[in-house]
Amino acid sequence: MLLLLYICFKKVHKLEGHENEVKSCAYSVSGRFLATASRDKSVWVWQVDEDEDFDVCSILQGHTADVKFVVWHPTDDILVSGGYDCSIHFYCFDGDDFVTIQKIEAAHDSTVWSAAFDHSGKYLVTVGADKFLKIWQQKWAESLQERSWAKLLELELDTRWPLYAVDWNHLTGHIAVSGGDGKVRIFNFDFDSESLTKSGSFTVEDEVNSLRWHPTIPQLLSVSCDDGFIHLLTHDC
Amino acid sequence: MGKERLDNAAPIVYGVKARKYELTERDFDESIEDPIDAQEVFDYIRDINDPEHPYSLEQLNVVQEDLIKVYNEKEDPWVDVQFTPTIPHCSMATLIGLAIKVKLSRSLPPKMKTVVRITPGSHNTEEAINRQLADKERVAAAMENPNLMSTVNQCLVPREE
């Protein structure tokens, strides 16, 4: 099923700052912050005020190579970034500035391309060019700055090509993964046993760069590909 | 191109493979589709110019037909091309790899993926170079860089004999 979307937008702002391509952007769940990631190795966080003005809040330069993505925690203002330097960085707001809570070096054996939190924010899934899917678990603390993450499990997928995209369904707990081989794989994460089981797959015609579960329609997944098409899939399980 | 001191002032120049193709009846049958083979891939890249020396990649033994493997799997067709820089610290290695990638992206069917990598053991920073060539966003960024592409395109211009 293919869908071409024609939507009318009006340009409101243009934010400058990054030196080259911006790979990723995301709003925090509070709506207060916008984070951007660039090939220039930096992560910028912009603060949005009530008048919809954006001001630079923090410029985070902890990465040593291209940052491929930024993703926000579902309930708290915690930001995660990852990229070509194979590491994942966690940040939070200390009242004035975003500070780094934790850096996980060599989180993958190659570029970390994408990440997603589960509905609770207790788990983070990452995928990389090393063909691995890894799940990290949060050690909770009242203070955001004292939180930490550790690897819970990892799974090498049977593919020849990098994994570019991952998303975690907040309604059903399913994880969707895909990449250079165009094969969208669905996994079920059991929250009690903290284990993963396969739940099906579907192959699209070209490399998958990004995919997202619909926030309210449980089985709906949108998948974007190199061929310029956006595929909408329903996962029957 | 046009550096003061070349990385490799005196490269070894090799003889080139004869370009004789034995034609069979199948070659004249329009209805038979020829799968891509190593010879075809080699033909696309053998005449790429070295960025520093007035020789082709074949003449400098940077590319060889034996180091090309074609996998014609229906669901996932791809080509594995190894290239051998003339010296282990060759600073042009990434550029050469990029030129090969660009030439193949312009020549092979769109669905055919390519892995362009350094022949193991032949370069000091082969891991780093292989990783760059395998990152599609970095390759796309390189192909949008006018200076870089001008140098690459010069390597791809057929030389007048």
Coordinates of C-alpha atoms in Angstrom, one line a residue:
Chain A
M1 CA 0.0 0.0 0.0
L2 CA 1.5 3.3 -1.0
L3 CA 0.4 6.8 0.1
L4 CA 1.5 10.1 -1.2
L5 CA 0.8 12.9 1.3
Y6 CA 0.1 16.5 0.2
I7 CA 0.0 18.8 3.2
C8 CA 0.0 22.5 3.4
F9 CA 2.5 24.1 5.7
K10 CA 3.5 27.7 6.3
K11 CA 7.1 28.5 7.1
V12 CA 7.3 29.9 10.6
H13 CA 11.0 29.9 11.5
K14 CA 14.4 29.0 10.2
L15 CA 16.9 28.0 12.8
E16 CA 20.6 28.4 11.9
G17 CA 23.6 27.1 13.7
H18 CA 24.7 23.7 12.4
E19 CA 27.7 23.7 10.0
N20 CA 26.4 20.9 7.7
E21 CA 23.6 18.4 7.3
V22 CA 21.1 18.1 10.1
K23 CA 20.3 14.4 10.4
S24 CA 17.6 14.4 13.0
C25 CA 15.3 16.6 15.0
A26 CA 12.9 15.8 17.8
Y27 CA 10.6 17.7 20.3
S28 CA 10.8 16.7 24.0
V29 CA 7.6 15.3 25.3
S30 CA 7.0 18.5 27.3
G31 CA 7.2 20.5 24.1
R32 CA 9.6 22.8 25.8
F33 CA 12.7 21.7 23.9
L34 CA 13.7 20.9 20.3
A35 CA 16.9 18.8 19.8
T36 CA 18.8 18.6 16.5
A37 CA 21.7 16.3 15.4
S38 CA 24.2 17.0 12.7
R39 CA 27.1 15.6 10.7
D40 CA 29.1 18.5 12.3
K41 CA 29.3 16.3 15.4
S42 CA 27.1 18.5 17.6
V43 CA 23.7 18.2 19.2
W44 CA 21.9 21.5 19.6
V45 CA 19.0 22.0 22.0
W46 CA 16.6 24.9 21.4
Q47 CA 14.2 26.1 24.0
V48 CA 10.6 27.0 22.8
D49 CA 8.7 29.7 24.7
E50 CA 5.0 30.5 24.8
D51 CA 5.3 32.8 21.8
E52 CA 6.8 30.0 19.8
D53 CA 10.2 31.6 19.7
F54 CA 13.2 29.3 19.6
D55 CA 16.3 30.2 21.5
V56 CA 19.5 28.2 21.6
C57 CA 19.7 26.5 25.0
S58 CA 22.7 24.2 24.7
I59 CA 25.3 23.1 22.2
L60 CA 26.5 19.7 23.1
Q61 CA 29.8 18.6 21.5
G62 CA 30.6 15.4 23.2
H63 CA 30.5 13.2 20.0
T64 CA 33.7 12.8 18.0
A65 CA 31.9 12.1 14.7
D66 CA 28.6 12.6 12.8
V67 CA 25.6 12.4 15.1
K68 CA 22.9 10.3 13.4
F69 CA 19.9 10.8 15.7
V70 CA 18.4 12.4 18.8
V71 CA 15.5 10.9 20.7
W72 CA 13.7 12.1 23.8
H73 CA 12.6 10.1 26.8
P74 CA 8.8 9.6 26.8
T75 CA 8.1 11.1 30.2
D76 CA 11.2 13.1 31.4
D77 CA 13.3 15.7 29.7
I78 CA 16.1 13.3 29.0
L79 CA 17.8 13.4 25.6
V80 CA 19.7 10.6 23.9
S81 CA 22.0 10.9 20.9
G82 CA 24.1 8.5 18.9
G83 CA 26.1 8.2 15.7
Y84 CA 29.2 7.4 13.7
D85 CA 31.5 7.3 16.8
C86 CA 29.6 4.2 17.9
S87 CA 28.6 5.8 21.2
I88 CA 25.3 6.8 22.8
H89 CA 25.1 9.9 25.0
F90 CA 22.5 10.7 27.6
Y91 CA 21.7 14.3 28.6
C92 CA 19.3 16.2 30.9
F93 CA 18.4 19.8 31.8
D94 CA 20.0 21.1 35.0
G95 CA 17.9 24.2 35.1
D96 CA 20.3 26.3 33.0
D97 CA 21.8 24.0 30.5
F98 CA 21.8 20.5 29.1
V99 CA 24.5 18.4 30.7
T100 CA 25.8 14.9 29.9
I101 CA 24.6 12.2 32.3
Q102 CA 26.3 9.3 30.7
K103 CA 28.4 8.3 27.7
I104 CA 28.4 4.7 26.5
E105 CA 31.4 4.3 24.3
A106 CA 31.5 1.4 21.8
A107 CA 27.8 0.8 22.4
H108 CA 27.9 -0.9 19.0
D109 CA 30.8 -2.1 16.9
S110 CA 29.9 0.4 14.3
T111 CA 27.7 3.4 13.7
V112 CA 24.6 3.7 15.9
W113 CA 21.9 4.7 13.5
S114 CA 18.7 4.9 15.5
A115 CA 17.1 4.4 18.9
A116 CA 13.7 4.4 20.6
F117 CA 12.3 4.3 24.1
D118 CA 9.5 2.0 25.2
H119 CA 6.3 3.6 26.6
S120 CA 7.7 3.8 30.1
G121 CA 11.1 5.1 29.3
K122 CA 12.7 2.3 31.3
Y123 CA 14.1 0.6 28.2
L124 CA 15.9 2.0 25.2
V125 CA 16.5 0.0 22.0
T126 CA 19.3 0.9 19.6
V127 CA 20.3 -0.4 16.2
G128 CA 23.5 -0.1 14.3
A129 CA 25.6 -0.8 11.2
D130 CA 27.0 -3.8 13.1
K131 CA 23.6 -5.5 12.4
F132 CA 22.9 -5.6 16.1
L133 CA 19.7 -4.7 18.0
K134 CA 20.5 -3.8 21.6
I135 CA 18.3 -3.1 24.6
W136 CA 19.5 -0.9 27.4
Q137 CA 17.8 -0.6 30.8
Q138 CA 17.5 2.5 32.9
K139 CA 18.6 2.5 36.6
W140 CA 16.0 4.9 38.0
A141 CA 16.9 7.8 40.3
E142 CA 14.7 10.7 41.5
S143 CA 17.3 13.1 40.1
L144 CA 17.6 12.8 36.3
Q145 CA 21.4 13.5 36.6
E146 CA 21.8 10.4 38.7
R147 CA 20.2 8.0 36.2
S148 CA 22.2 5.5 34.4
W149 CA 21.8 2.9 31.6
A150 CA 23.3 -0.6 31.2
K151 CA 22.9 -3.2 28.4
L152 CA 20.2 -5.7 29.1
L153 CA 20.4 -7.8 25.9
E154 CA 21.7 -7.8 22.4
L155 CA 20.6 -9.6 19.2
E156 CA 22.5 -10.0 16.0
L157 CA 20.1 -9.9 13.1
D158 CA 20.5 -12.1 10.0
T159 CA 21.3 -9.5 7.5
R160 CA 24.2 -8.4 5.3
W161 CA 23.4 -4.6 5.5
P162 CA 23.3 -1.9 8.2
L163 CA 20.2 -1.5 10.4
Y164 CA 19.0 2.1 10.0
A165 CA 15.7 2.3 11.7
V166 CA 14.0 1.3 14.9
D167 CA 10.8 2.2 16.7
W168 CA 9.0 0.9 19.8
N169 CA 5.2 0.7 19.8
H170 CA 4.0 2.4 23.0
L171 CA 0.6 0.6 22.8
T172 CA 1.6 -3.0 22.1
G173 CA 5.3 -3.1 23.1
H174 CA 6.3 -4.3 19.6
I175 CA 9.7 -3.2 18.2
A176 CA 10.0 -2.7 14.5
V177 CA 13.5 -2.7 12.9
S178 CA 14.7 -2.3 9.4
G179 CA 17.7 -1.2 7.3
G180 CA 19.6 -1.7 4.0
D181 CA 17.9 -5.0 3.2
G182 CA 14.4 -3.4 3.2
K183 CA 13.1 -6.2 5.5
V184 CA 10.9 -4.8 8.3
R185 CA 11.2 -7.1 11.3
I186 CA 8.8 -7.0 14.2
F187 CA 9.7 -8.3 17.6
N188 CA 7.6 -8.7 20.7
F189 CA 9.3 -7.5 24.0
D190 CA 7.9 -9.3 27.0
F191 CA 8.2 -6.9 29.9
D192 CA 8.0 -9.6 32.6
S193 CA 10.7 -11.9 31.4
E194 CA 12.6 -9.0 29.6
S195 CA 13.0 -11.1 26.5
L196 CA 12.5 -10.6 22.8
T197 CA 10.7 -12.9 20.4
K198 CA 10.2 -12.7 16.7
S199 CA 6.8 -11.6 15.6
G200 CA 6.9 -11.5 11.8
S201 CA 8.4 -9.5 8.9
F202 CA 7.6 -7.8 5.7
T203 CA 10.0 -6.8 2.9
V204 CA 9.6 -3.5 1.0
E205 CA 11.3 -2.8 -2.3
D206 CA 14.1 -0.6 -1.2
E207 CA 16.4 0.4 1.8
V208 CA 14.4 1.6 4.8
N209 CA 15.8 4.8 6.4
S210 CA 13.1 5.4 9.0
L211 CA 10.0 3.9 10.5
R212 CA 7.4 4.9 13.0
W213 CA 4.5 3.3 14.8
H214 CA 1.2 5.3 14.8
P215 CA 0.7 6.7 18.3
T216 CA -3.0 5.7 18.6
I217 CA -3.7 3.1 15.9
P218 CA -2.0 0.0 17.4
Q219 CA -1.0 -2.0 14.3
L220 CA -0.1 0.9 11.9
L221 CA 3.5 1.4 10.9
S222 CA 4.8 3.9 8.4
V223 CA 8.1 3.1 6.7
S224 CA 10.2 5.5 4.6
C225 CA 12.5 4.2 1.8
D226 CA 15.3 5.2 -0.5
D227 CA 12.9 5.0 -3.5
G228 CA 11.0 8.0 -2.2
F229 CA 8.0 6.1 -1.1
I230 CA 6.3 6.0 2.3
H231 CA 4.8 2.6 2.9
L232 CA 2.0 2.1 5.5
L233 CA 1.8 -1.4 6.9
T234 CA -0.5 -3.0 9.4
H235 CA 0.9 -5.7 11.6
D236 CA -1.5 -8.5 12.2
C237 CA -0.5 -10.6 15.2
Chain B
M1 CA 45.5 16.7 -8.6
G2 CA 48.7 18.6 -8.9
K3 CA 50.4 18.1 -5.5
E4 CA 54.0 19.2 -5.0
R5 CA 55.2 15.9 -3.8
L6 CA 53.4 12.7 -4.9
D7 CA 52.7 10.0 -2.2
N8 CA 54.2 7.4 -4.5
A9 CA 56.7 9.0 -6.8
A10 CA 57.5 5.9 -8.8
P11 CA 54.5 3.5 -9.0
I12 CA 54.9 0.2 -10.6
V13 CA 53.0 0.1 -13.9
Y14 CA 51.5 -3.3 -14.8
G15 CA 50.5 -4.7 -18.2
V16 CA 46.8 -4.7 -18.8
K17 CA 44.5 -7.6 -19.6
A18 CA 43.6 -8.1 -23.2
R19 CA 40.1 -7.0 -24.0
K20 CA 39.1 -10.0 -26.2
Y21 CA 35.6 -11.2 -25.7
E22 CA 34.5 -14.5 -27.0
L23 CA 31.1 -14.2 -28.4
T24 CA 28.7 -17.1 -28.4
E25 CA 25.2 -17.6 -29.9
R26 CA 23.7 -16.5 -26.6
D27 CA 25.2 -13.0 -27.0
F28 CA 23.2 -12.4 -30.2
D29 CA 19.9 -13.5 -28.6
E30 CA 18.0 -10.4 -27.5
S31 CA 15.6 -12.3 -25.3
I32 CA 18.3 -13.7 -23.0
E33 CA 19.3 -11.3 -20.2
D34 CA 22.9 -11.4 -19.2
P35 CA 23.6 -11.4 -15.5
I36 CA 26.2 -9.0 -14.4
D37 CA 29.6 -10.7 -13.9
A38 CA 33.0 -9.7 -12.6
Q39 CA 34.3 -9.0 -16.1
E40 CA 31.5 -6.4 -16.6
V41 CA 32.2 -4.7 -13.3
F42 CA 35.9 -4.7 -14.1
D43 CA 35.2 -3.1 -17.4
Y44 CA 33.4 -0.2 -15.7
I45 CA 36.3 0.5 -13.3
R46 CA 39.5 -0.5 -15.0
D47 CA 39.9 2.8 -16.9
I48 CA 39.3 5.1 -13.9
N49 CA 42.3 7.4 -13.8
D50 CA 44.5 7.4 -10.7
P51 CA 44.2 10.9 -9.2
E52 CA 48.0 11.5 -9.1
H53 CA 49.6 9.5 -11.9
P54 CA 48.8 9.4 -15.6
Y55 CA 47.7 5.8 -15.4
S56 CA 44.5 3.8 -15.0
L57 CA 43.6 1.9 -11.9
E58 CA 44.2 -1.3 -13.9
Q59 CA 47.6 -0.3 -15.0
L60 CA 48.6 0.4 -11.4
N61 CA 47.0 -2.9 -10.3
V62 CA 44.8 -1.0 -7.9
V63 CA 41.8 -2.9 -9.3
Q64 CA 41.9 -6.5 -10.6
E65 CA 39.2 -8.6 -12.0
D66 CA 40.0 -11.4 -9.5
L67 CA 39.2 -9.1 -6.6
I68 CA 35.6 -8.5 -7.8
K69 CA 32.9 -10.8 -6.7
V70 CA 29.3 -10.5 -8.0
Y71 CA 26.4 -12.0 -6.1
N72 CA 23.4 -12.3 -8.4
E73 CA 20.9 -13.2 -5.7
K74 CA 17.4 -12.3 -6.8
E75 CA 16.3 -10.6 -3.6
D76 CA 19.6 -9.0 -2.8
P77 CA 22.0 -8.5 -5.8
W78 CA 25.3 -7.0 -4.8
V79 CA 29.0 -6.6 -5.8
D80 CA 32.1 -6.8 -3.6
V81 CA 35.0 -4.8 -5.0
Q82 CA 38.4 -4.8 -3.3
F83 CA 40.9 -2.2 -4.4
T84 CA 44.6 -2.1 -3.5
P85 CA 46.3 1.3 -3.0
T86 CA 49.8 1.3 -4.4
I87 CA 51.3 2.1 -1.0
P88 CA 50.1 1.4 2.5
H89 CA 49.9 5.1 3.5
C90 CA 48.4 6.4 0.2
S91 CA 46.4 9.5 1.1
M92 CA 44.3 9.1 -2.1
A93 CA 42.8 5.8 -1.1
T94 CA 39.5 7.2 0.1
L95 CA 39.2 9.3 -3.1
I96 CA 39.9 6.3 -5.3
G97 CA 37.3 4.3 -3.4
L98 CA 34.8 7.0 -3.8
A99 CA 35.5 7.2 -7.6
I100 CA 34.9 3.5 -7.9
K101 CA 31.6 3.8 -5.9
V102 CA 30.5 6.7 -8.0
K103 CA 31.3 5.0 -11.3
L104 CA 29.5 1.8 -10.3
S105 CA 26.4 3.8 -9.0
R106 CA 26.2 5.3 -12.5
S107 CA 26.8 2.0 -14.3
L108 CA 25.1 -0.8 -12.4
P109 CA 21.3 -1.4 -12.1
P110 CA 19.9 0.8 -9.3
K111 CA 18.9 -2.1 -7.0
M112 CA 22.4 -3.6 -7.1
K113 CA 24.3 -2.6 -3.9
T114 CA 28.1 -2.2 -3.9
V115 CA 30.7 -2.8 -1.2
V116 CA 33.9 -1.0 -2.1
R117 CA 36.7 -1.9 0.3
I118 CA 40.5 -2.0 0.6
T119 CA 42.2 -5.3 0.0
P120 CA 42.9 -6.5 3.5
G121 CA 46.4 -5.7 4.7
S122 CA 47.2 -3.2 2.0
H123 CA 46.6 0.1 3.8
N124 CA 47.3 1.5 7.3
T125 CA 43.8 2.9 7.9
E126 CA 41.8 0.4 5.9
E127 CA 39.1 0.0 8.7
A128 CA 38.4 3.7 8.8
I129 CA 38.3 4.0 5.0
N130 CA 36.1 1.0 4.6
R131 CA 33.7 2.4 7.2
Q132 CA 33.5 5.7 5.4
L133 CA 32.8 4.1 2.0
A134 CA 30.1 1.9 3.7
D135 CA 28.2 4.9 5.2
K136 CA 25.6 5.9 2.6
E137 CA 25.1 9.4 4.2
R138 CA 28.8 10.2 4.1
V139 CA 29.0 9.0 0.5
A140 CA 26.0 11.1 -0.4
A141 CA 27.5 14.1 1.3
A142 CA 30.8 13.6 -0.6
M143 CA 28.9 13.4 -3.9
E144 CA 27.3 16.8 -3.1
N145 CA 30.7 18.4 -2.4
P146 CA 31.6 20.3 -5.6
N147 CA 35.3 20.3 -5.1
L148 CA 35.4 16.6 -4.3
M149 CA 33.1 15.7 -7.2
S150 CA 35.2 17.7 -9.6
T151 CA 38.3 15.7 -8.6
V152 CA 36.3 12.4 -8.8
N153 CA 34.9 13.3 -12.2
Q154 CA 38.3 14.0 -13.5
C155 CA 39.3 10.5 -12.5
L156 CA 36.3 9.2 -14.5
V157 CA 37.0 11.1 -17.7
P158 CA 38.2 8.6 -20.3
R159 CA 41.8 9.2 -21.2
E160 CA 42.8 10.0 -24.8
E161 CA 45.1 7.3 -26.0

